[in-house]
PDB file of C-alpha atoms in Angstrom:
ATOM      1  CA  MET A  30      41.562 -19.238  67.216  1.00 44.00           C
ATOM      2  CA  SER A  31      38.109 -18.078  66.267  1.00 45.00           C
ATOM      3  CA  ALA A  32      36.930 -18.453  62.691  1.00 69.00           C
ATOM      4  CA  ARG A  33      35.219 -15.055  62.549  1.00 87.00           C
ATOM      5  CA  PRO A  34      35.565 -13.461  59.092  1.00 89.00           C
ATOM      6  CA  ARG A  35      37.205 -10.248  60.362  1.00 91.00           C
ATOM      7  CA  THR A  36      39.694 -12.209  62.492  1.00 91.00           C
ATOM      8  CA  LEU A  37      40.528 -14.421  59.510  1.00 91.00           C
ATOM      9  CA  SER A  38      41.081 -11.258  57.447  1.00 94.00           C
ATOM     10  CA  ARG A  39      43.652 -10.119  59.985  1.00 95.00           C
ATOM     11  CA  VAL A  40      45.397 -13.501  59.963  1.00 94.00           C
ATOM     12  CA  ALA A  41      45.514 -13.403  56.160  1.00 93.00           C
ATOM     13  CA  ALA A  42      46.820  -9.811  56.199  1.00 96.00           C
ATOM     14  CA  VAL A  43      49.679 -10.791  58.509  1.00 96.00           C
ATOM     15  CA  GLN A  44      50.529 -13.729  56.250  1.00 93.00           C
ATOM     16  CA  ALA A  45      50.321 -11.574  53.107  1.00 94.00           C
ATOM     17  CA  LEU A  46      52.509  -8.824  54.577  1.00 96.00           C
ATOM     18  CA  TYR A  47      55.039 -11.446  55.634  1.00 95.00           C
ATOM     19  CA  GLN A  48      55.005 -12.943  52.127  1.00 92.00           C
ATOM     20  CA  ALA A  49      55.336  -9.530  50.474  1.00 91.00           C
ATOM     21  CA  GLU A  50      58.365  -8.720  52.628  1.00 91.00           C
ATOM     22  CA  GLN A  51      60.093 -12.012  51.747  1.00 89.00           C
ATOM     23  CA  GLY A  52      60.214 -11.463  48.014  1.00 82.00           C
ATOM     24  CA  PRO A  53      59.943  -8.866  45.306  1.00 81.00           C
ATOM     25  CA  THR A  54      56.168  -9.258  45.052  1.00 83.00           C
ATOM     26  CA  SER A  55      53.900  -6.236  44.886  1.00 86.00           C
ATOM     27  CA  PRO A  56      51.150  -5.914  47.488  1.00 86.00           C
ATOM     28  CA  GLU A  57      48.497  -6.133  44.758  1.00 91.00           C
ATOM     29  CA  THR A  58      49.993  -9.397  43.488  1.00 92.00           C
ATOM     30  CA  VAL A  59      50.033 -10.848  47.003  1.00 91.00           C
ATOM     31  CA  ILE A  60      46.425  -9.730  47.574  1.00 92.00           C
ATOM     32  CA  ASP A  61      45.409 -11.362  44.295  1.00 92.00           C
ATOM     33  CA  GLN A  62      47.259 -14.590  45.151  1.00 90.00           C
ATOM     34  CA  PHE A  63      45.645 -14.783  48.579  1.00 90.00           C
ATOM     35  CA  VAL A  64      42.166 -14.106  47.236  1.00 89.00           C
ATOM     36  CA  ARG A  65      42.563 -16.720  44.495  1.00 88.00           C
ATOM     37  CA  HIS A  66      44.340 -19.432  46.471  1.00 84.00           C
ATOM     38  CA  ARG A  67      43.575 -18.990  50.168  1.00 82.00           C
ATOM     39  CA  ILE A  68      40.539 -16.816  50.724  1.00 84.00           C
ATOM     40  CA  GLY A  69      38.172 -16.731  47.795  1.00 65.00           C
ATOM     41  CA  GLY A  70      35.430 -19.198  47.031  1.00 54.00           C
ATOM     42  CA  ASP A  71      37.684 -20.972  44.516  1.00 52.00           C
ATOM     43  CA  ALA A  72      40.327 -21.707  47.153  1.00 44.00           C
ATOM     44  CA  PRO A  73      40.987 -25.453  47.232  1.00 48.00           C
ATOM     45  CA  GLY A  74      40.326 -27.472  50.357  1.00 48.00           C
ATOM     46  CA  HIS A  75      37.721 -27.094  53.023  1.00 45.00           C
ATOM     47  CA  GLY A  76      38.825 -23.816  54.540  1.00 45.00           C
ATOM     48  CA  ASP A  77      40.969 -25.433  57.233  1.00 47.00           C
ATOM     49  CA  MET A  78      43.343 -22.871  58.761  1.00 48.00           C
ATOM     50  CA  ASN A  79      45.909 -25.631  59.332  1.00 46.00           C
ATOM     51  CA  GLU A  80      46.064 -26.048  55.555  1.00 49.00           C
ATOM     52  CA  GLY A  81      46.492 -22.299  55.053  1.00 57.00           C
ATOM     53  CA  ARG A  82      42.888 -21.799  53.885  1.00 65.00           C
ATOM     54  CA  LEU A  83      40.966 -18.804  55.195  1.00 77.00           C
ATOM     55  CA  LYS A  84      37.870 -19.058  53.009  1.00 76.00           C
ATOM     56  CA  ALA A  85      35.570 -17.199  55.421  1.00 83.00           C
ATOM     57  CA  ALA A  86      37.842 -14.127  55.588  1.00 86.00           C
ATOM     58  CA  ASP A  87      36.368 -10.694  54.899  1.00 89.00           C
ATOM     59  CA  VAL A  88      38.148  -9.950  51.594  1.00 91.00           C
ATOM     60  CA  PRO A  89      37.589  -6.148  51.525  1.00 94.00           C
ATOM     61  CA  LEU A  90      38.999  -5.799  55.049  1.00 95.00           C
ATOM     62  CA  PHE A  91      41.956  -8.056  54.207  1.00 95.00           C
ATOM     63  CA  ALA A  92      42.800  -6.041  51.087  1.00 95.00           C
ATOM     64  CA  ARG A  93      42.390  -2.718  52.885  1.00 97.00           C
ATOM     65  CA  ILE A  94      44.743  -3.734  55.711  1.00 97.00           C
ATOM     66  CA  VAL A  95      47.413  -4.945  53.275  1.00 96.00           C
ATOM     67  CA  ARG A  96      47.117  -1.843  51.082  1.00 96.00           C
ATOM     68  CA  THR A  97      47.186   0.557  54.027  1.00 96.00           C
ATOM     69  CA  ALA A  98      50.127  -1.245  55.639  1.00 97.00           C
ATOM     70  CA  THR A  99      52.164  -1.047  52.444  1.00 95.00           C
ATOM     71  CA  GLN A 100      51.143   2.497  51.476  1.00 95.00           C
ATOM     72  CA  GLN A 101      51.862   3.820  54.982  1.00 95.00           C
ATOM     73  CA  GLN A 102      54.745   1.454  55.759  1.00 95.00           C
ATOM     74  CA  ASP A 103      57.398   4.165  56.177  1.00 96.00           C
ATOM     75  CA  THR A 104      55.236   6.070  58.667  1.00 96.00           C
ATOM     76  CA  ILE A 105      54.073   2.938  60.503  1.00 97.00           C
ATOM     77  CA  ASP A 106      57.640   1.608  60.652  1.00 97.00           C
ATOM     78  CA  ALA A 107      58.876   4.923  62.093  1.00 96.00           C
ATOM     79  CA  MET A 108      56.188   4.686  64.782  1.00 96.00           C
ATOM     80  CA  LEU A 109      57.140   1.063  65.499  1.00 96.00           C
ATOM     81  CA  VAL A 110      60.821   2.019  65.799  1.00 96.00           C
ATOM     82  CA  ALA A 111      59.910   4.789  68.237  1.00 95.00           C
ATOM     83  CA  ALA A 112      57.776   2.382  70.301  1.00 93.00           C
ATOM     84  CA  LEU A 113      60.356  -0.420  70.406  1.00 93.00           C
ATOM     85  CA  PRO A 114      63.167  -0.498  72.952  1.00 88.00           C
ATOM     86  CA  GLU A 115      66.450   0.786  71.474  1.00 88.00           C
ATOM     87  CA  SER A 116      67.942  -2.676  71.927  1.00 89.00           C
ATOM     88  CA  TRP A 117      65.286  -4.079  69.548  1.00 87.00           C
ATOM     89  CA  PRO A 118      65.632  -2.484  66.107  1.00 91.00           C
ATOM     90  CA  LEU A 119      62.740  -3.259  63.782  1.00 93.00           C
ATOM     91  CA  GLY A 120      64.936  -5.489  61.631  1.00 91.00           C
ATOM     92  CA  ARG A 121      65.666  -7.698  64.656  1.00 92.00           C
ATOM     93  CA  ILE A 122      61.977  -8.423  65.245  1.00 94.00           C
ATOM     94  CA  ASP A 123      60.687 -11.792  64.014  1.00 95.00           C
ATOM     95  CA  PRO A 124      59.344 -11.167  60.473  1.00 96.00           C
ATOM     96  CA  VAL A 125      55.891 -12.571  61.323  1.00 97.00           C
ATOM     97  CA  LEU A 126      55.691 -10.347  64.415  1.00 97.00           C
ATOM     98  CA  ARG A 127      56.833  -7.378  62.317  1.00 97.00           C
ATOM     99  CA  ALA A 128      54.074  -8.150  59.774  1.00 97.00           C
ATOM    100  CA  LEU A 129      51.540  -8.444  62.605  1.00 98.00           C
ATOM    101  CA  MET A 130      52.540  -5.079  64.084  1.00 97.00           C
ATOM    102  CA  ARG A 131      52.405  -3.449  60.631  1.00 98.00           C
ATOM    103  CA  ALA A 132      48.930  -4.893  60.022  1.00 98.00           C
ATOM    104  CA  GLY A 133      47.749  -3.725  63.435  1.00 98.00           C
ATOM    105  CA  GLY A 134      49.326  -0.321  62.872  1.00 97.00           C
ATOM    106  CA  ALA A 135      47.612  -0.073  59.489  1.00 98.00           C
ATOM    107  CA  GLU A 136      44.236  -0.852  60.997  1.00 97.00           C
ATOM    108  CA  LEU A 137      44.789   1.694  63.764  1.00 97.00           C
ATOM    109  CA  TRP A 138      45.717   4.179  60.999  1.00 96.00           C
ATOM    110  CA  MET A 139      42.178   3.756  59.592  1.00 95.00           C
ATOM    111  CA  SER A 140      40.206   6.317  61.548  1.00 89.00           C
ATOM    112  CA  ASP A 141      36.930   4.767  60.386  1.00 93.00           C
ATOM    113  CA  GLY A 142      37.869   1.303  61.628  1.00 89.00           C
ATOM    114  CA  PRO A 143      36.807  -0.482  64.793  1.00 94.00           C
ATOM    115  CA  PRO A 144      37.727   1.053  68.168  1.00 96.00           C
ATOM    116  CA  ALA A 145      41.444   0.867  68.966  1.00 96.00           C
ATOM    117  CA  LYS A 146      40.896  -1.517  71.886  1.00 96.00           C
ATOM    118  CA  VAL A 147      39.048  -3.926  69.569  1.00 96.00           C
ATOM    119  CA  VAL A 148      41.897  -3.776  67.043  1.00 97.00           C
ATOM    120  CA  ILE A 149      44.496  -4.432  69.755  1.00 97.00           C
ATOM    121  CA  ASN A 150      42.519  -7.359  71.178  1.00 96.00           C
ATOM    122  CA  GLU A 151      42.058  -8.868  67.722  1.00 96.00           C
ATOM    123  CA  TYR A 152      45.781  -8.703  66.952  1.00 97.00           C
ATOM    124  CA  LEU A 153      46.563 -10.102  70.398  1.00 96.00           C
ATOM    125  CA  ASP A 154      44.385 -13.105  69.482  1.00 95.00           C
ATOM    126  CA  VAL A 155      46.147 -13.391  66.126  1.00 95.00           C
ATOM    127  CA  ALA A 156      49.555 -13.178  67.847  1.00 97.00           C
ATOM    128  CA  HIS A 157      48.598 -16.048  70.161  1.00 96.00           C
ATOM    129  CA  GLY A 158      47.834 -18.092  67.033  1.00 94.00           C
ATOM    130  CA  PHE A 159      51.370 -17.550  65.726  1.00 94.00           C
ATOM    131  CA  PHE A 160      53.437 -17.402  68.917  1.00 96.00           C
ATOM    132  CA  SER A 161      53.592 -19.109  72.309  1.00 94.00           C
ATOM    133  CA  GLY A 162      56.322 -16.962  73.916  1.00 93.00           C
ATOM    134  CA  ASP A 163      56.515 -13.270  74.820  1.00 93.00           C
ATOM    135  CA  GLU A 164      55.686 -12.033  71.314  1.00 94.00           C
ATOM    136  CA  PRO A 165      51.953 -11.492  71.975  1.00 96.00           C
ATOM    137  CA  ARG A 166      52.764  -9.386  75.038  1.00 95.00           C
ATOM    138  CA  MET A 167      55.250  -7.338  72.994  1.00 94.00           C
ATOM    139  CA  ALA A 168      52.726  -6.862  70.166  1.00 95.00           C
ATOM    140  CA  ASN A 169      50.086  -5.801  72.697  1.00 96.00           C
ATOM    141  CA  GLY A 170      52.372  -3.160  74.207  1.00 95.00           C
ATOM    142  CA  ILE A 171      53.563  -1.802  70.865  1.00 96.00           C
ATOM    143  CA  LEU A 172      50.054  -1.652  69.370  1.00 97.00           C
ATOM    144  CA  ASP A 173      48.797   0.063  72.524  1.00 97.00           C
ATOM    145  CA  ARG A 174      51.456   2.768  72.054  1.00 96.00           C
ATOM    146  CA  LEU A 175      50.509   3.183  68.400  1.00 96.00           C
ATOM    147  CA  ALA A 176      46.820   3.395  69.334  1.00 96.00           C
ATOM    148  CA  HIS A 177      47.536   6.201  71.797  1.00 95.00           C
ATOM    149  CA  LEU A 178      49.447   8.067  69.063  1.00 94.00           C
ATOM    150  CA  LEU A 179      46.982   7.480  66.225  1.00 95.00           C
ATOM    151  CA  ARG A 180      43.719   7.675  68.152  1.00 95.00           C
ATOM    152  CA  PRO A 181      44.319   9.743  71.281  1.00 94.00           C
ATOM    153  CA  ALA A 182      40.665  10.785  71.577  1.00 93.00           C
ATOM    154  CA  GLU A 183      39.707   7.164  72.296  1.00 93.00           C
ATOM    155  CA  PHE A 184      41.860   7.191  75.424  1.00 90.00           C
ATOM    156  CA  GLN A 185      40.839  10.529  76.916  1.00 84.00           C
ATOM    157  CA  THR A 186      38.924  10.199  80.148  1.00 73.00           C
ATOM    158  CA  ALA A 187      35.951  12.347  80.962  1.00 55.00           C
ATOM    159  CA  GLY A 188      36.891  14.756  83.702  1.00 52.00           C
TER     160      GLY A 188
END
C-alpha cells in the first residue's frame, strides 16, 4: 500500500472507527490517542505500517473523517443498510469492513472533498490492505452506490 499522507489518513480513520466501535471510547478520545501514539510526530517507532505507525498521515483529514463518520453515523448506516443485500445486515459485516464503509461514506458526505471516484479508489486500495477476499469488491460496490446518492451531479453525463 502506498505511503501517501491522505491514504494513510484513511487507513488510520478505518482503524480509529473500528476501535471506537469496539469499546465505550468517544471519537475525540480515539482521535487523540491515534494522534499521540500512531500518527503524530511523537509516535514511537519509525512509522512502519506493520507496527501500526502512520506518522506521515494527514492529521486534519484523519480527524475530519472520524468526526464526520461518527456525527453522521445514523444517516450513513441507513444508507449502507439500503445498499447492502437484505441477506447481509450491517451487523453481519466484518467490523473492519463496516468501519471502512463508514469512513468512505463520511468522506463522500463531505461535498468539498475529493471527487467521488477518487474517494472510492482510495478506499478500494485501503480495503486491499486489510482484506484478500471479496471484501474489497463489496466495499467498492457499496461506496459506488453511496457516491451516486450523495454526489449525483458527479455521475451525470453531458447529453
